Amino acid sequence: MTRQKTEIRQEQIKQAVLDIIFTEGLKNLSTRNLAKHIGMSEGSIFRHFETKQDIILSIIQDVQDEFIGALRTIANANRDPEVRLNEFLCETVHYLIANKGITMLLFSEASHNNDETLKKNLQVIFSSQKMLISKIFIDGIAAGKWDESINVSNLAMIYMGIPISINIDLVLSSNEFSSENFCSNMMQLLLKILKR
Amino acid sequence: MTRQKTEIRQEQIKQAVLDIIFTEGLKNLSTRNLAKHIGMSEGSIFRHFETKQDIILSIIQDVQDEFIGALRTIANANRDPEVRLNEFLCETVHYLIANKGITMLLFSEASHNNDETLKKNLQVIFSSQKMLISKIFIDGIAAGKWDESINVSNLAMIYMGIPISINIDLVLSSNEFSSENFCSNMMQLLLKILKR
DNA sequence: AATAAATAAGTAATCACTCACTTAAATTAA
DNA sequence: TTAATTTAAGTGAGTGATTACTTATTTATT
């Protein structure tokens, strides 16, 4: 195989991991199969990542940087809470659909290994989302737009169910998920809860 | 080990599977570890189940018989939809907490193996719940109690997010989940969506 | 020449599962 | 009731396949 910089190979390896998980399942994510998938030797993989676990952790780090980073920007923007809520939800839906392998990876790894480092990382991803969406709710309530009797923590939990339900759908049914009206439909229901 | 009927051993094996999955993760669910956990020889396991996969499938069958069965009884009862909704939600919460290993099993197996039989079974479990909760919504709307402009399918999806969120919480944080007020808190939010 | 990347051929460990055999319990026959 | 026979449950040492990972060596780039 032609020589490439380790950074390029790392990206290739991570992408191949996601591909395999989504198409063949985590069970088939062996270093042998991974190497075959990329077209490189098995030994090369360990030149670019020390362990297989490190590949997973690197992907989880990407999710935190890219996805959670984007959500943070949306949540902290100085704009109408309803607009932010809508963008937050849509960004989530689009990311999950565009990166189908990632959610399966997160689900699987949490339950497959009982690794504490991994679980901690996943908990950060979930609690970050909860925290950020709560901030939007609180801002809207503080601005007098939304019902102040709403329990923000409970509503955040309901909200978190939405992306997770999408994931289950993506995992179990291989058919296309229609994201077109999904965002606005969910927004309608959320806004009804938030209405004073 | 003292001799026991295969039915008794099958139950022991299934319970040990759930224990291991919850405490040690799916990765440690080897037939060797399973045998050690029960205190029997590895060979004995295969006296009572033909394959390891058969153990998993038997557990999934139990979920369909016990859990979905109970939900069906609640959903189809001839009672006030609000009462049924409340019972449906509480039954779900209690079952998930009482059988922590099961949800991790369902999550894991769907994404770990990419087995079609398994996925089909899980899809039945999820879609059954959706169908039954939808029936309760529809009954309440038909009775004129709830908002007829509500999109039942979308609300069912939001509802399904609740038990799944509980699972994520159970998997990621080992601390106790407080089910006490959870039911009534979630009911409040759902009823606000349903209100005319 | 020096360095980084790729490889083939290993490694020990673990996997689900099998096998030949033992033994306890249930069934039948005397 | 007792003795003979059948059946079901349990065992421990194996099976080949696969796992993540290593190492010695070769190859390409600067």
Coordinates of C-alpha atoms (C1' of nucleotides) in Angstrom, one line a residue:
Chain A
M1 CA 0.0 0.0 0.0
T2 CA 1.2 3.5 -0.8
R3 CA 2.6 5.4 2.1
Q4 CA 0.5 8.0 3.9
K5 CA 0.9 10.3 6.9
T6 CA -0.4 8.9 10.1
E7 CA -3.0 11.6 10.4
I8 CA -4.5 10.6 7.1
R9 CA -4.5 6.9 8.1
Q10 CA -6.1 7.7 11.4
E11 CA -9.0 9.4 9.7
Q12 CA -9.3 6.4 7.3
I13 CA -9.3 4.0 10.2
K14 CA -11.9 5.9 12.2
Q15 CA -14.2 6.1 9.1
A16 CA -13.8 2.4 8.4
V17 CA -14.7 1.6 12.1
L18 CA -18.0 3.6 11.7
D19 CA -18.7 1.9 8.4
I20 CA -18.2 -1.6 9.7
I21 CA -20.2 -1.0 12.9
F22 CA -23.2 0.3 10.9
T23 CA -23.1 -2.3 8.1
E24 CA -21.8 -5.4 9.8
G25 CA -22.3 -4.7 13.5
L26 CA -19.8 -4.3 16.3
K27 CA -19.2 -8.1 16.4
N28 CA -17.3 -7.8 13.1
L29 CA -15.2 -4.9 14.2
S30 CA -12.0 -7.0 14.4
T31 CA -8.7 -5.5 13.6
R32 CA -8.3 -8.1 10.9
N33 CA -11.6 -7.1 9.2
L34 CA -10.8 -3.4 9.8
A35 CA -7.5 -3.8 7.9
K36 CA -9.1 -5.7 5.1
H37 CA -11.8 -3.0 4.9
I38 CA -9.2 -0.3 4.4
G39 CA -6.9 -2.4 2.3
M40 CA -3.9 -2.3 4.6
S41 CA -2.2 -4.8 6.8
E42 CA -3.4 -5.5 10.3
G43 CA 0.0 -4.5 11.7
S44 CA -0.3 -1.0 10.2
I45 CA -3.3 -0.2 12.3
F46 CA -1.2 -0.5 15.4
R47 CA 1.3 2.0 13.9
H48 CA -1.4 4.6 13.9
F49 CA -3.3 3.7 17.0
E50 CA -1.7 2.1 20.1
T51 CA -4.8 -0.1 20.8
K52 CA -8.2 -0.8 19.3
Q53 CA -9.8 1.0 22.3
D54 CA -7.8 4.1 21.4
I55 CA -9.6 4.2 18.0
I56 CA -13.0 4.2 19.8
L57 CA -11.9 6.8 22.3
S58 CA -10.6 9.0 19.4
I59 CA -14.0 8.8 17.7
I60 CA -15.8 9.7 20.9
Q61 CA -13.5 12.7 21.3
D62 CA -14.5 13.7 17.7
V63 CA -18.2 13.6 18.7
Q64 CA -17.4 15.8 21.7
D65 CA -15.5 18.3 19.6
E66 CA -17.7 18.5 16.6
F67 CA -21.2 17.6 17.6
I68 CA -21.3 18.9 21.2
G69 CA -19.3 21.9 20.1
A70 CA -21.9 22.8 17.5
L71 CA -24.7 22.4 20.0
R72 CA -22.9 24.6 22.5
T73 CA -22.6 27.4 19.9
I74 CA -26.3 27.2 19.2
A75 CA -27.3 27.1 22.8
N76 CA -25.1 30.0 23.9
A77 CA -26.0 32.2 21.0
N78 CA -27.7 35.5 21.8
R79 CA -30.9 34.8 20.0
D80 CA -34.6 34.0 20.6
P81 CA -34.9 30.8 22.6
E82 CA -37.4 29.3 20.2
V83 CA -35.0 29.8 17.3
R84 CA -32.2 28.2 19.3
L85 CA -34.4 25.3 20.3
N86 CA -35.3 24.7 16.7
E87 CA -31.7 24.8 15.5
F88 CA -30.6 22.7 18.4
L89 CA -33.1 20.0 17.5
C90 CA -32.5 20.1 13.8
E91 CA -28.7 20.0 14.2
T92 CA -29.1 16.9 16.4
V93 CA -31.3 15.2 13.9
H94 CA -29.0 15.9 11.0
Y95 CA -25.9 14.9 12.8
L96 CA -27.3 11.6 13.9
I97 CA -28.5 10.7 10.4
A98 CA -25.3 11.8 8.8
N99 CA -23.2 9.7 11.3
K100 CA -25.3 6.6 11.7
G101 CA -22.4 4.5 12.9
I102 CA -21.6 6.8 15.7
T103 CA -24.7 6.2 17.7
M104 CA -24.5 2.5 17.4
L105 CA -20.9 2.8 18.6
L106 CA -22.0 4.8 21.6
F107 CA -24.8 2.5 22.5
S108 CA -22.8 -0.6 22.0
E109 CA -19.6 0.3 23.7
A110 CA -21.5 1.5 26.8
S111 CA -23.0 -1.9 27.3
H112 CA -20.5 -4.1 25.7
N113 CA -17.5 -3.2 27.6
N114 CA -18.2 -2.1 31.1
D115 CA -15.2 0.2 30.8
E116 CA -15.3 3.1 33.2
T117 CA -13.3 5.5 31.0
L118 CA -15.7 4.9 28.2
K119 CA -18.8 5.2 30.3
K120 CA -17.5 8.5 31.7
N121 CA -17.0 9.9 28.2
L122 CA -20.4 8.9 27.1
Q123 CA -21.9 10.4 30.2
V124 CA -20.3 13.7 29.4
I125 CA -21.8 13.6 25.9
F126 CA -25.3 12.9 27.2
S127 CA -25.2 15.3 30.1
S128 CA -23.7 18.0 27.9
Q129 CA -26.7 17.8 25.7
K130 CA -29.0 17.8 28.6
M131 CA -27.3 20.8 30.1
L132 CA -27.3 22.8 26.9
I133 CA -31.0 22.2 26.1
S134 CA -31.8 23.1 29.7
K135 CA -30.1 26.4 29.2
I136 CA -32.3 27.2 26.3
F137 CA -35.4 26.3 28.3
I138 CA -34.3 28.4 31.2
D139 CA -33.5 31.4 29.0
G140 CA -37.0 31.2 27.5
I141 CA -38.7 30.9 30.8
A142 CA -36.6 33.8 32.2
A143 CA -37.6 35.9 29.2
G144 CA -41.2 35.3 30.2
K145 CA -41.9 33.5 26.9
W146 CA -42.4 30.0 28.4
D147 CA -44.3 28.5 31.3
E148 CA -42.3 29.0 34.5
S149 CA -44.0 26.1 36.3
I150 CA -42.3 23.6 33.9
N151 CA -39.8 21.3 35.5
V152 CA -36.8 21.9 33.3
S153 CA -35.0 18.7 34.3
N154 CA -37.9 16.5 33.4
L155 CA -38.5 18.3 30.1
A156 CA -34.8 17.9 29.3
M157 CA -35.2 14.2 29.8
I158 CA -38.2 14.1 27.5
Y159 CA -36.2 16.1 24.9
M160 CA -33.3 13.6 25.1
G161 CA -35.7 10.8 24.3
I162 CA -36.1 12.3 20.8
P163 CA -32.6 11.8 19.5
I164 CA -32.4 8.5 21.2
S165 CA -35.6 7.3 19.6
I166 CA -34.2 8.3 16.2
N167 CA -31.2 6.2 17.0
I168 CA -33.2 3.1 17.8
D169 CA -35.2 3.6 14.6
L170 CA -31.9 3.9 12.6
V171 CA -30.5 0.8 14.3
L172 CA -33.5 -1.4 14.0
S173 CA -35.0 -0.4 10.7
S174 CA -32.5 -0.1 7.9
N175 CA -35.0 2.0 5.9
E176 CA -34.5 5.7 5.4
F177 CA -35.5 8.0 8.2
S178 CA -37.5 11.0 7.0
S179 CA -36.0 14.1 8.6
E180 CA -38.0 16.5 6.5
N181 CA -41.0 17.1 8.7
F182 CA -39.6 15.5 11.8
C183 CA -37.9 18.6 13.2
S184 CA -41.0 20.8 12.9
N185 CA -43.3 18.1 14.2
M186 CA -41.3 17.6 17.3
M187 CA -41.0 21.4 17.7
Q188 CA -44.8 21.7 17.8
L189 CA -45.1 19.1 20.6
L190 CA -42.2 20.7 22.6
L191 CA -43.7 24.2 22.2
K192 CA -47.0 23.0 23.5
I193 CA -45.4 21.8 26.7
L194 CA -43.5 25.1 27.0
K195 CA -46.5 27.3 26.3
R196 CA -47.6 29.4 29.3
Chain B
M1 CA -23.2 -30.1 41.1
T2 CA -26.5 -31.5 42.2
R3 CA -28.9 -32.5 39.4
Q4 CA -31.7 -30.2 38.4
K5 CA -34.4 -30.3 35.8
T6 CA -33.5 -28.6 32.6
E7 CA -36.3 -26.0 33.1
I8 CA -34.8 -24.9 36.4
R9 CA -31.3 -24.7 34.9
Q10 CA -32.6 -22.7 31.9
E11 CA -34.0 -20.1 34.3
Q12 CA -30.8 -20.1 36.2
I13 CA -28.8 -19.6 33.1
K14 CA -31.0 -16.8 31.8
Q15 CA -30.8 -15.0 35.1
A16 CA -27.0 -15.3 35.2
V17 CA -26.9 -13.9 31.7
L18 CA -28.7 -10.8 32.8
D19 CA -26.6 -10.5 35.9
I20 CA -23.4 -10.7 33.9
I21 CA -24.5 -8.2 31.3
F22 CA -25.5 -5.6 33.8
T23 CA -22.5 -6.0 36.2
E24 CA -19.7 -7.0 33.8
G25 CA -20.9 -6.0 30.4
L26 CA -21.7 -8.1 27.3
K27 CA -18.0 -8.5 26.6
N28 CA -17.7 -10.8 29.6
L29 CA -20.7 -12.9 28.7
S30 CA -18.6 -15.9 27.7
T31 CA -20.0 -19.4 28.2
R32 CA -17.0 -20.0 30.4
N33 CA -17.8 -17.0 32.7
L34 CA -21.4 -17.9 32.6
A35 CA -20.7 -21.4 33.8
K36 CA -18.4 -20.1 36.5
H37 CA -21.1 -17.7 37.6
I38 CA -23.7 -20.4 38.1
G39 CA -21.2 -22.9 39.4
M40 CA -21.7 -25.5 36.8
S41 CA -19.5 -26.9 34.0
E42 CA -19.3 -25.1 30.7
G43 CA -20.5 -28.3 28.9
S44 CA -23.7 -28.4 31.0
I45 CA -24.8 -25.1 29.6
F46 CA -25.1 -26.8 26.2
R47 CA -27.2 -29.5 27.6
H48 CA -29.9 -26.9 28.4
F49 CA -29.5 -24.6 25.4
E50 CA -28.3 -25.6 22.0
T51 CA -26.3 -22.4 21.4
K52 CA -25.5 -19.2 23.3
Q53 CA -27.7 -17.3 20.9
D54 CA -30.6 -19.5 21.9
I55 CA -30.2 -18.2 25.5
I56 CA -30.5 -14.6 24.2
L57 CA -33.5 -15.4 22.1
S58 CA -35.2 -17.1 25.0
I59 CA -34.8 -14.0 27.1
I60 CA -36.2 -11.8 24.4
Q61 CA -39.2 -14.2 24.2
D62 CA -39.7 -13.7 27.9
V63 CA -39.8 -10.0 27.5
Q64 CA -42.5 -10.3 24.8
D65 CA -44.6 -12.7 26.9
E66 CA -44.3 -10.9 30.3
F67 CA -43.6 -7.2 29.7
I68 CA -45.5 -6.6 26.4
G69 CA -48.2 -8.9 27.7
A70 CA -48.7 -6.8 30.7
L71 CA -48.7 -3.6 28.7
R72 CA -51.3 -5.1 26.3
T73 CA -53.6 -5.8 29.2
I74 CA -53.3 -2.3 30.5
A75 CA -53.8 -0.7 27.0
N76 CA -56.8 -2.7 26.1
A77 CA -58.6 -2.4 29.5
N78 CA -62.0 -0.8 29.5
R79 CA -61.0 2.2 31.6
D80 CA -60.3 5.9 31.5
P81 CA -57.5 6.6 29.1
E82 CA -55.7 8.8 31.6
V83 CA -55.7 6.0 34.1
R84 CA -54.4 3.6 31.5
L85 CA -51.7 6.0 30.4
N86 CA -50.5 6.4 33.9
E87 CA -50.5 2.6 34.5
F88 CA -48.8 2.0 31.2
L89 CA -46.0 4.4 32.0
C90 CA -45.5 3.2 35.6
E91 CA -45.5 -0.5 34.6
T92 CA -42.8 0.4 32.0
V93 CA -40.7 2.2 34.5
H94 CA -40.9 -0.5 37.1
Y95 CA -40.2 -3.3 34.7
L96 CA -37.1 -1.5 33.3
I97 CA -35.7 -0.9 36.8
A98 CA -36.5 -4.4 38.0
N99 CA -34.8 -5.9 35.0
K100 CA -31.8 -3.7 34.4
G101 CA -29.9 -6.3 32.4
I102 CA -32.6 -6.8 29.9
T103 CA -32.5 -3.3 28.4
M104 CA -28.7 -3.5 28.0
L105 CA -29.2 -6.8 26.4
L106 CA -31.7 -5.4 23.9
F107 CA -29.5 -2.4 23.1
S108 CA -26.3 -4.4 22.9
E109 CA -27.5 -7.3 20.8
A110 CA -29.2 -5.1 18.2
S111 CA -26.0 -3.3 17.5
H112 CA -23.4 -5.9 18.4
N113 CA -24.6 -8.6 16.2
N114 CA -26.2 -7.5 13.0
D115 CA -28.4 -10.5 13.2
E116 CA -31.7 -10.1 11.3
T117 CA -33.7 -12.5 13.5
L118 CA -32.6 -10.6 16.6
K119 CA -33.4 -7.2 15.0
K120 CA -36.8 -8.4 14.0
N121 CA -37.6 -9.5 17.5
L122 CA -36.5 -6.2 19.0
Q123 CA -38.4 -4.3 16.4
V124 CA -41.5 -6.2 17.5
I125 CA -40.9 -5.2 21.1
F126 CA -40.5 -1.6 20.2
S127 CA -43.3 -1.3 17.7
S128 CA -45.7 -3.2 20.1
Q129 CA -45.1 -0.6 22.7
K130 CA -45.6 2.2 20.2
M131 CA -48.8 0.6 19.0
L132 CA -50.3 0.1 22.4
I133 CA -49.5 3.6 23.7
S134 CA -51.0 5.0 20.5
K135 CA -54.2 3.1 21.2
I136 CA -54.5 4.8 24.5
F137 CA -54.0 8.2 22.9
I138 CA -56.5 7.5 20.2
D139 CA -59.1 6.3 22.7
G140 CA -58.7 9.5 24.8
I141 CA -59.0 11.7 21.7
A142 CA -62.0 9.7 20.5
A143 CA -63.6 10.2 23.9
G144 CA -63.2 14.0 23.4
K145 CA -60.9 14.2 26.4
W146 CA -57.7 15.0 24.5
D147 CA -56.7 17.4 21.7
E148 CA -57.7 15.9 18.4
S149 CA -55.1 17.9 16.5
I150 CA -52.3 16.0 18.1
N151 CA -50.2 13.8 15.8
V152 CA -50.5 10.5 17.6
S153 CA -47.5 8.9 15.8
N154 CA -45.2 11.8 16.9
L155 CA -46.4 11.7 20.4
A156 CA -45.9 8.0 20.6
M157 CA -42.3 8.6 19.5
I158 CA -41.8 11.2 22.3
Y159 CA -43.3 8.8 24.7
M160 CA -41.0 6.0 23.6
G161 CA -38.1 8.3 24.4
I162 CA -39.0 8.2 28.1
P163 CA -38.3 4.5 28.8
I164 CA -35.2 4.6 26.6
S165 CA -33.9 7.6 28.4
I166 CA -34.3 5.7 31.7
N167 CA -32.2 2.9 30.2
I168 CA -29.4 5.2 29.2
D169 CA -29.4 6.6 32.7
L170 CA -29.4 3.1 34.1
V171 CA -26.5 2.0 31.9
L172 CA -24.3 5.0 32.2
S173 CA -24.8 6.0 35.8
S174 CA -24.6 3.1 38.3
N175 CA -26.4 5.1 40.9
E176 CA -30.0 4.5 41.9
F177 CA -32.7 5.7 39.7
S178 CA -35.5 7.4 41.7
S179 CA -38.7 6.1 40.3
E180 CA -40.9 7.6 43.0
N181 CA -41.9 10.9 41.4
F182 CA -40.7 10.0 38.0
C183 CA -44.0 8.6 36.8
S184 CA -46.1 11.5 38.0
N185 CA -43.7 14.1 36.7
M186 CA -43.7 12.5 33.2
M187 CA -47.4 12.2 33.3
Q188 CA -47.8 15.9 33.9
L189 CA -45.8 16.7 30.8
L190 CA -47.6 14.2 28.7
L191 CA -51.0 15.5 29.8
K192 CA -50.0 19.0 29.0
I193 CA -49.3 17.9 25.4
L194 CA -52.6 16.0 25.3
K195 CA -54.7 18.9 26.8
R196 CA -57.3 20.3 24.4
Chain C
dA1 C1' 21.7 7.8 5.3
dA2 C1' 17.9 8.4 8.3
dT3 C1' 13.3 8.0 9.2
dA4 C1' 8.6 6.8 8.9
dA5 C1' 5.3 3.5 7.0
dA6 C1' 3.9 -1.0 5.6
dT7 C1' 4.0 -5.9 5.9
dA8 C1' 4.0 -11.0 6.8
dA9 C1' 4.3 -14.1 10.1
dG10 C1' 4.1 -14.7 14.2
dT11 C1' 2.2 -14.7 19.7
dA12 C1' -0.7 -16.2 23.8
dA13 C1' -5.3 -15.8 25.1
dT14 C1' -9.9 -16.6 24.5
dC15 C1' -14.0 -17.9 22.0
dA16 C1' -18.3 -21.1 21.3
dC17 C1' -18.9 -25.5 21.2
dT18 C1' -17.9 -31.0 21.2
dC19 C1' -16.7 -35.3 23.0
dA20 C1' -16.3 -39.4 25.7
dC21 C1' -17.5 -40.6 29.8
dT22 C1' -19.7 -40.6 34.7
dT23 C1' -23.5 -40.5 37.6
dA24 C1' -28.1 -39.6 39.5
dA25 C1' -32.8 -40.2 38.9
dA26 C1' -36.8 -42.1 36.7
dT27 C1' -38.9 -46.1 34.6
dT28 C1' -39.8 -50.8 34.0
dA29 C1' -39.7 -55.8 35.0
dA30 C1' -39.1 -59.5 38.1
Chain D
dT1 C1' -39.9 -54.5 47.0
dT2 C1' -36.0 -55.2 44.5
dA3 C1' -33.2 -55.4 40.5
dA4 C1' -32.3 -54.2 35.7
dT5 C1' -32.6 -50.8 32.2
dT6 C1' -33.1 -46.4 30.2
dT7 C1' -32.8 -41.6 30.3
dA8 C1' -31.2 -37.0 31.5
dA9 C1' -27.8 -34.1 33.8
dG10 C1' -23.1 -33.1 34.8
dT11 C1' -18.1 -33.0 33.8
dG12 C1' -13.4 -31.8 32.2
dA13 C1' -10.4 -32.0 28.7
dG14 C1' -10.3 -31.1 24.4
dT15 C1' -11.4 -28.7 19.3
dG16 C1' -10.3 -25.3 15.5
dA17 C1' -11.2 -20.7 14.8
dT18 C1' -10.5 -16.0 16.1
dT19 C1' -9.0 -12.3 19.0
dA20 C1' -5.9 -8.0 19.9
dC21 C1' -1.4 -7.2 19.5
dT22 C1' 4.0 -7.9 18.5
dT23 C1' 8.2 -8.3 16.0
dA24 C1' 11.6 -8.7 12.4
dT25 C1' 12.1 -7.2 8.1
dT26 C1' 11.2 -4.6 3.9
dT27 C1' 10.1 -0.5 1.3
dA28 C1' 9.4 4.2 0.3
dT29 C1' 10.2 9.3 1.2
dT30 C1' 13.0 13.1 2.5

